[in-house]
Coordinates of C-alpha atoms and ligand atoms in Angstrom, one line a residue:
M1 CA -9.1 -3.8 1.1
R2 CA -10.7 -5.8 3.9
I3 CA -10.0 -9.3 5.1
S4 CA -12.7 -10.3 7.6
T5 CA -12.0 -14.0 8.3
I6 CA -9.0 -16.1 9.1
K7 CA -8.6 -19.9 9.0
K8 CA -7.5 -21.8 12.0
C9 CA -4.5 -23.4 10.4
G10 CA -2.1 -21.0 12.1
L11 CA 0.1 -23.6 13.8
L12 CA 1.0 -25.4 10.6
M13 CA 1.7 -22.1 8.9
M14 CA 3.9 -21.0 11.8
I15 CA 5.9 -24.2 11.7
S16 CA 6.4 -24.0 7.9
T17 CA 7.4 -20.4 8.3
L18 CA 10.0 -21.4 10.9
V19 CA 11.3 -24.3 8.8
L20 CA 11.5 -22.1 5.7
S21 CA 13.4 -19.3 7.5
A22 CA 16.0 -21.8 8.5
C23 CA 17.1 -22.1 4.9
Q24 CA 16.7 -18.4 3.9
S25 CA 19.2 -15.7 3.3
K26 CA 19.9 -13.2 6.1
D27 CA 17.8 -10.6 4.3
E28 CA 14.8 -12.9 4.2
A29 CA 15.3 -14.3 7.7
D30 CA 15.3 -10.8 9.1
F31 CA 12.0 -10.0 7.4
T32 CA 8.9 -9.1 9.4
P33 CA 5.9 -7.2 8.1
D34 CA 6.5 -4.5 10.8
K35 CA 10.1 -3.9 9.7
A36 CA 9.0 -3.7 6.0
L37 CA 6.1 -1.4 6.9
H38 CA 8.4 0.8 9.0
F39 CA 10.8 1.1 6.1
A40 CA 7.8 1.8 3.7
S41 CA 6.7 4.7 5.9
K42 CA 10.3 6.1 6.1
Q43 CA 10.8 5.9 2.4
T44 CA 7.4 7.2 1.5
N45 CA 7.9 10.1 3.9
R46 CA 10.8 11.2 1.7
L47 CA 8.7 10.8 -1.4
L48 CA 6.0 12.9 0.3
A49 CA 8.4 15.7 0.9
V50 CA 9.3 15.8 -2.8
A51 CA 5.7 15.6 -3.8
V52 CA 4.6 18.4 -1.5
K53 CA 7.4 20.6 -2.8
A54 CA 6.3 20.0 -6.4
D55 CA 2.7 19.8 -5.5
K56 CA 2.3 16.9 -7.8
I57 CA 1.5 13.2 -7.6
P58 CA 4.5 10.9 -8.2
R59 CA 4.0 8.0 -10.7
T60 CA 7.4 6.6 -11.7
I61 CA 10.8 7.7 -13.1
D62 CA 11.2 8.5 -16.8
A63 CA 13.7 7.2 -19.3
K64 CA 16.2 9.9 -18.3
G65 CA 16.0 8.9 -14.7
D66 CA 13.9 12.0 -13.6
M67 CA 10.7 11.9 -11.5
H68 CA 7.6 11.4 -13.7
W69 CA 4.5 12.9 -12.1
T70 CA 0.9 11.8 -13.0
H71 CA -0.6 13.7 -16.0
D72 CA -2.4 16.9 -15.3
G73 CA -5.5 15.5 -17.1
F74 CA -6.8 12.0 -16.1
D75 CA -4.1 9.4 -15.2
W76 CA -5.1 5.9 -14.2
T77 CA -2.4 5.8 -11.5
E78 CA -3.4 9.1 -9.8
G79 CA -5.2 7.3 -6.9
F80 CA -2.4 5.1 -5.8
F81 CA -0.1 7.7 -4.1
P82 CA -2.9 9.0 -1.9
G83 CA -4.0 5.4 -1.4
S84 CA -0.5 4.6 0.0
C85 CA -0.8 7.6 2.3
W86 CA -4.2 6.2 3.6
Y87 CA -2.6 2.8 4.2
L88 CA 0.3 4.5 6.1
F89 CA -2.2 6.5 8.1
E90 CA -3.9 3.1 9.0
Y91 CA -0.5 1.7 10.0
T92 CA 0.9 4.6 11.9
N93 CA -2.2 6.5 13.0
N94 CA -0.2 9.6 12.2
K95 CA -2.5 12.4 11.0
K96 CA 0.2 13.6 8.7
W97 CA -0.6 10.7 6.3
Q98 CA -4.3 11.5 6.4
E99 CA -3.6 15.2 5.5
A100 CA -1.3 14.1 2.7
A101 CA -3.9 11.7 1.3
E102 CA -6.6 14.3 1.5
H103 CA -4.4 17.0 -0.2
F104 CA -3.4 14.8 -3.1
Q105 CA -6.7 13.0 -3.8
Q106 CA -8.5 16.4 -3.9
K107 CA -6.4 17.2 -7.0
F108 CA -8.4 14.8 -9.1
E109 CA -11.8 15.0 -7.4
D110 CA -13.3 16.5 -10.6
H111 CA -12.3 13.4 -12.6
R112 CA -15.1 11.4 -11.0
L113 CA -17.5 13.0 -13.6
L114 CA -15.3 12.3 -16.7
P115 CA -17.2 9.8 -18.9
Y116 CA -14.2 8.9 -21.1
Y117 CA -12.2 6.8 -18.7
H118 CA -12.8 3.3 -17.4
D119 CA -10.2 3.4 -14.6
L120 CA -12.5 5.3 -12.1
G121 CA -12.6 2.2 -9.9
F122 CA -8.8 2.2 -9.5
V123 CA -8.6 5.9 -9.0
F124 CA -11.4 6.5 -6.6
N125 CA -11.5 3.3 -4.7
C126 CA -7.8 3.3 -3.8
S127 CA -8.0 6.9 -2.6
Y128 CA -11.4 8.1 -1.5
G129 CA -12.4 4.4 -0.9
N130 CA -9.7 3.9 1.7
G131 CA -10.4 7.3 3.1
Y132 CA -14.1 6.5 3.5
R133 CA -13.3 3.1 5.1
L134 CA -10.9 4.8 7.6
T135 CA -12.8 8.0 8.4
G136 CA -16.5 7.6 7.4
N137 CA -16.3 11.0 5.8
E138 CA -19.7 11.6 4.0
H139 CA -18.1 13.8 1.3
Y140 CA -15.8 10.9 0.3
K141 CA -18.9 8.7 0.1
Q142 CA -20.5 11.1 -2.3
M143 CA -17.3 11.2 -4.5
L144 CA -17.4 7.4 -4.6
I145 CA -21.1 7.4 -5.6
D146 CA -20.4 10.0 -8.4
A147 CA -17.5 8.0 -9.7
G148 CA -19.6 4.7 -9.7
N149 CA -22.4 6.4 -11.5
T150 CA -20.0 7.7 -14.2
L151 CA -18.6 4.2 -14.5
L152 CA -22.1 2.7 -14.9
G153 CA -22.4 5.0 -18.0
R154 CA -19.8 2.8 -19.7
F155 CA -21.8 -0.4 -19.2
N156 CA -23.3 -2.0 -22.3
P157 CA -26.1 -4.5 -21.6
N158 CA -25.7 -6.1 -25.0
V159 CA -22.1 -7.0 -24.1
G160 CA -22.7 -7.3 -20.3
C161 CA -19.5 -5.4 -19.6
I162 CA -18.1 -2.0 -18.8
R163 CA -16.2 -0.7 -21.8
S164 CA -12.5 -0.1 -21.2
W165 CA -10.9 2.2 -23.7
D166 CA -12.7 4.5 -26.1
V167 CA -11.6 3.8 -29.6
D168 CA -12.0 7.1 -31.4
K169 CA -8.5 8.5 -30.5
G170 CA -5.0 7.6 -29.5
W171 CA -3.2 4.3 -30.1
Q172 CA -6.4 2.5 -29.3
S173 CA -8.1 3.9 -32.5
K174 CA -5.5 2.0 -34.6
R175 CA -6.4 -1.5 -33.5
G176 CA -9.7 -2.0 -35.2
W177 CA -11.5 -2.5 -31.9
E178 CA -15.2 -1.7 -31.4
F179 CA -15.8 -2.4 -27.6
P180 CA -12.5 -3.4 -25.9
V181 CA -12.6 -4.9 -22.4
I182 CA -9.3 -5.5 -20.6
I183 CA -8.8 -7.9 -17.8
D184 CA -7.6 -5.0 -15.6
N185 CA -11.2 -3.8 -15.4
M186 CA -12.0 -6.6 -12.9
M187 CA -10.5 -4.1 -10.5
N188 CA -13.3 -1.6 -11.0
L189 CA -15.7 -4.1 -9.5
E190 CA -14.6 -3.4 -5.9
L191 CA -15.9 0.1 -6.1
L192 CA -19.3 -1.1 -7.5
F193 CA -19.8 -3.9 -5.0
E194 CA -18.8 -1.5 -2.2
L195 CA -21.4 1.1 -3.5
S196 CA -24.2 -1.4 -3.3
D197 CA -23.2 -2.1 0.3
I198 CA -23.0 1.5 1.3
T199 CA -26.1 2.8 -0.6
G200 CA -28.3 -0.2 -0.5
D201 CA -28.9 0.1 -4.2
A202 CA -28.3 -3.2 -6.0
K203 CA -27.7 -1.7 -9.4
Y204 CA -23.9 -1.4 -8.9
A205 CA -23.5 -5.0 -7.8
Q206 CA -25.7 -6.2 -10.7
V207 CA -23.3 -4.5 -13.2
A208 CA -20.3 -5.9 -11.4
I209 CA -21.7 -9.5 -11.5
S210 CA -22.5 -9.2 -15.2
H211 CA -19.0 -7.9 -15.9
A212 CA -17.4 -10.6 -13.9
D213 CA -19.4 -13.4 -15.5
V214 CA -18.9 -12.3 -19.1
T215 CA -15.2 -11.8 -18.4
M216 CA -15.0 -15.3 -16.8
K217 CA -16.6 -16.7 -20.0
N218 CA -14.4 -15.0 -22.6
H219 CA -11.1 -13.8 -21.0
F220 CA -9.7 -17.1 -20.0
R221 CA -8.1 -19.9 -21.9
N222 CA -8.5 -23.6 -20.9
D223 CA -5.3 -23.5 -18.9
M224 CA -6.5 -20.4 -17.0
S225 CA -4.1 -18.0 -18.5
S226 CA -5.9 -14.9 -19.6
Y227 CA -6.3 -12.6 -22.7
H228 CA -5.5 -9.0 -22.0
V229 CA -8.1 -7.5 -24.4
I230 CA -11.4 -9.0 -25.5
D231 CA -13.1 -6.9 -28.2
Y232 CA -16.9 -7.2 -28.4
D233 CA -19.5 -6.4 -31.0
S234 CA -21.5 -3.7 -29.1
I235 CA -24.8 -4.8 -30.7
T236 CA -24.7 -8.6 -30.6
G237 CA -22.2 -9.0 -27.7
E238 CA -20.2 -11.5 -29.8
V239 CA -16.4 -11.6 -29.4
R240 CA -14.7 -9.9 -32.3
N241 CA -11.0 -10.2 -31.3
R242 CA -8.9 -11.7 -28.6
H243 CA -5.9 -9.4 -28.4
T244 CA -3.2 -8.0 -26.2
A245 CA -2.0 -4.4 -25.6
Q246 CA 0.5 -4.7 -22.9
G247 CA 1.6 -8.4 -23.2
F248 CA 4.1 -9.9 -25.5
A249 CA 1.6 -11.4 -28.0
H250 CA -2.1 -12.0 -28.4
E251 CA -1.8 -15.6 -27.2
S252 CA 0.8 -14.9 -24.5
E253 CA 0.2 -14.4 -20.8
W254 CA 0.8 -10.9 -19.5
A255 CA 1.9 -11.2 -15.9
R256 CA 0.0 -8.2 -14.5
G257 CA -3.2 -9.3 -16.2
Q258 CA -3.0 -12.6 -14.4
A259 CA -2.6 -10.7 -11.1
W260 CA -5.6 -8.5 -11.8
G261 CA -7.6 -11.7 -12.4
I262 CA -6.8 -13.3 -9.1
Y263 CA -7.5 -10.1 -7.2
G264 CA -10.7 -9.4 -9.2
Y265 CA -12.3 -12.8 -8.6
T266 CA -11.2 -12.9 -5.0
L267 CA -13.0 -9.7 -4.4
C268 CA -16.1 -10.9 -6.3
Y269 CA -16.2 -13.8 -3.8
R270 CA -15.7 -11.4 -0.9
Y271 CA -18.9 -9.6 -1.8
T272 CA -21.1 -12.3 -3.3
K273 CA -19.9 -15.5 -1.5
N274 CA -20.7 -17.2 -4.9
P275 CA -18.3 -20.3 -5.0
K276 CA -17.8 -20.0 -8.7
Y277 CA -15.7 -16.8 -8.1
L278 CA -13.7 -18.5 -5.4
K279 CA -13.0 -21.4 -7.8
Q280 CA -12.0 -19.0 -10.5
A281 CA -9.6 -17.1 -8.3
E282 CA -8.0 -20.4 -7.1
K283 CA -7.6 -21.7 -10.6
I284 CA -5.8 -18.5 -11.8
A285 CA -3.6 -18.5 -8.7
D286 CA -2.7 -22.2 -9.2
Y287 CA -1.8 -21.5 -12.8
I288 CA 0.7 -18.9 -11.6
I289 CA 2.1 -20.9 -8.7
N290 CA 2.7 -24.0 -10.9
H291 CA 4.0 -22.0 -13.9
P292 CA 7.4 -23.5 -15.1
D293 CA 8.7 -20.0 -15.9
L294 CA 7.9 -18.5 -12.5
P295 CA 11.3 -17.7 -11.1
A296 CA 12.3 -19.2 -7.7
D297 CA 11.8 -15.9 -5.9
G298 CA 8.2 -15.7 -7.0
I299 CA 8.6 -12.4 -8.9
P300 CA 7.3 -13.0 -12.5
Y301 CA 8.8 -11.9 -15.7
W302 CA 6.6 -9.2 -17.3
D303 CA 5.0 -11.8 -19.5
Y304 CA 5.1 -15.6 -18.8
D305 CA 5.8 -16.1 -22.5
A306 CA 8.3 -13.3 -23.1
P307 CA 10.7 -14.6 -25.7
Q308 CA 14.1 -14.1 -23.9
I309 CA 13.3 -15.6 -20.5
P310 CA 15.4 -15.7 -18.3
N311 CA 16.8 -12.4 -19.7
E312 CA 13.6 -10.5 -19.5
P313 CA 12.6 -7.7 -17.0
R314 CA 10.7 -8.8 -13.9
D315 CA 7.5 -7.1 -12.9
A316 CA 7.4 -6.4 -9.1
S317 CA 4.0 -4.7 -9.5
A318 CA 2.5 -8.0 -10.7
A319 CA 4.1 -9.8 -7.8
A320 CA 2.8 -7.2 -5.2
I321 CA -0.8 -7.4 -6.6
T322 CA -0.6 -11.2 -6.6
A323 CA 0.7 -11.5 -3.1
S324 CA -2.0 -9.2 -1.7
A325 CA -4.7 -11.1 -3.6
M326 CA -3.4 -14.4 -2.4
L327 CA -3.5 -13.3 1.2
E328 CA -7.2 -12.6 0.9
L329 CA -7.8 -15.7 -1.1
H330 CA -6.2 -17.8 1.6
T331 CA -8.8 -16.6 4.1
Y332 CA -11.6 -18.1 2.0
S333 CA -10.0 -21.2 0.5
Q334 CA -9.3 -24.7 1.8
K335 CA -6.0 -24.5 0.0
D336 CA -2.8 -22.8 1.2
Y337 CA -2.1 -19.5 -0.6
F338 CA -0.4 -18.0 2.5
T339 CA 3.0 -19.7 1.9
E340 CA 3.2 -18.5 -1.7
A341 CA 2.1 -14.9 -0.7
R342 CA 4.7 -14.7 2.1
R343 CA 7.4 -16.0 -0.2
I344 CA 6.6 -13.3 -2.7
I345 CA 6.5 -10.6 -0.1
E346 CA 9.8 -11.7 1.5
S347 CA 11.4 -11.5 -2.0
L348 CA 10.0 -8.0 -2.5
A349 CA 11.3 -6.9 0.9
S350 CA 14.8 -8.1 0.1
D351 CA 17.5 -5.8 -1.3
N352 CA 16.8 -7.3 -4.7
Y353 CA 13.6 -5.4 -5.0
T354 CA 13.4 -2.9 -2.1
A355 CA 15.4 0.3 -2.6
K356 CA 17.9 1.7 -0.1
H357 CA 16.6 4.5 2.0
G358 CA 16.6 7.7 -0.2
Q359 CA 17.4 5.9 -3.4
N360 CA 15.1 4.9 -6.3
H361 CA 13.6 8.5 -6.3
N362 CA 12.2 7.5 -2.9
F363 CA 9.8 4.9 -4.3
I364 CA 9.9 1.6 -2.3
L365 CA 10.1 -1.1 -4.9
K366 CA 12.4 -1.4 -7.9
H367 CA 12.0 -3.5 -11.1
S368 CA 8.4 -3.0 -12.3
V369 CA 7.2 -2.8 -15.9
G370 CA 4.4 -0.5 -17.2
S371 CA 4.2 -1.5 -20.9
I372 CA 7.0 -3.0 -22.9
P373 CA 5.0 -2.9 -26.2
H374 CA 4.6 0.8 -25.7
N375 CA 8.2 1.1 -24.8
N376 CA 7.1 2.8 -21.6
E377 CA 8.1 2.3 -18.0
I378 CA 10.5 -0.6 -18.3
D379 CA 12.3 -1.8 -15.1
V380 CA 11.3 1.2 -13.0
P381 CA 9.5 1.9 -9.8
L382 CA 5.7 2.4 -10.1
N383 CA 3.3 4.0 -7.6
Y384 CA 0.9 1.1 -7.9
A385 CA 3.6 -1.5 -7.1
D386 CA 4.2 0.4 -3.9
Y387 CA 0.5 0.7 -3.1
Y388 CA -0.2 -3.0 -3.5
Y389 CA 3.0 -3.9 -1.6
I390 CA 2.0 -1.8 1.4
E391 CA -1.5 -3.3 1.2
A392 CA 0.1 -6.8 1.1
L393 CA 2.3 -6.0 4.1
L394 CA -0.7 -4.8 6.1
R395 CA -2.7 -8.0 5.2
L396 CA 0.3 -10.2 6.1
K397 CA 0.7 -8.4 9.4
N398 CA -3.0 -8.9 10.2
T399 CA -2.9 -12.5 9.2
E400 CA 0.1 -13.3 11.3
E401 CA -1.2 -11.5 14.3
K402 CA -4.5 -13.5 14.0
Q403 CA -2.5 -16.7 13.6
T404 CA -0.6 -16.0 16.8
M405 CA -3.8 -15.2 18.7
N406 CA -5.4 -18.4 17.5
I407 CA -2.3 -20.4 18.7
A408 CA -2.4 -18.6 22.0
Q409 CA -6.2 -19.3 22.4
S410 CA -5.8 -23.0 21.5
N411 CA -3.0 -23.6 24.1
Ligands
LIG1 N1 -4.1 -0.6 -17.1 C1 -3.5 -1.1 -15.9 C2 -2.2 -1.8 -16.0 O1 -1.3 -1.3 -16.8 O2 -2.1 -2.8 -15.4

């Protein structure tokens, strides 16, 4: 969520941006973070009107082309729409967005105590976490503490990780897993690190560090592509299976998993300043940037090893997460991740991926993928694609403003 430092290489960036824009399409040349953010608030304003009328949280559109709301029970995506409202409150300072975020996040407040779900970090950090950062509301802080404590209940010291799915029901019970951990769960660690900062209790960060270290050891292949699911023996901590659930194959590279990895290790570095996390994030990012099957516009296919490339769906959500993560990574690294992040964001802001006003059921981005193996949410808008896109735009705006200030100060 936060980027606190900025490198002083603004001039070079500015020049390369100017050179790049000379050979860009009109769409891309017209791009500025402010224009894209202005559109994001206009489009989300329409989505908000529909959501208020239904009094439900928008998630995506279904196979028939109708709005699909988050489930009434727990839904891992329920925090993203209120999270987008918080980001738009941050951008516009318009109280309407704060009220919307508060209204919709309140709907799942009770879920903080549910012990069966691993996604509490996503759900609560993106909603209540942003709310606490922007308002300092003590009630939000307590909701975050409760969610973090529930999440700690899923930590197994023999494994050193927080368990992802329970395996006693649903499709997860049919895979023969004992203690599955998915790469996505790196994203829970932001809530835990943040809780140690705001409570002064080290126990949350200790669990986060253990989870990050065990994941670093077991989830990555030598080339820095990642497994989606590592299944552990809950007594010995040994790896039982290296599998996928949402990727093309056990040995393939699921695009969003790679994105969660960069984001996850970048945030580990933010809180610990341990260089091994920075190196890990750089290596995952470099793997993506140099991948021969990454299309020229920087928006990946849903899996880097999908069998029909180039005739495979793209995943704009993976691109948005990657761009946002790379903008933060750039502030810590000696390498340039800004150029790639900006390239991705410009592509997302183009007509190829951004909907026309009032279309796409009022979501911002088109062309994301939920899970192809589950035949679910293929080539659709997704609330988390929009959330990470708005986050990336805010980060880009801040970065460019700081670059401009640095140039002004050095003249
Ligand atoms: N479980 C989060 C995702 O689909 O990326």
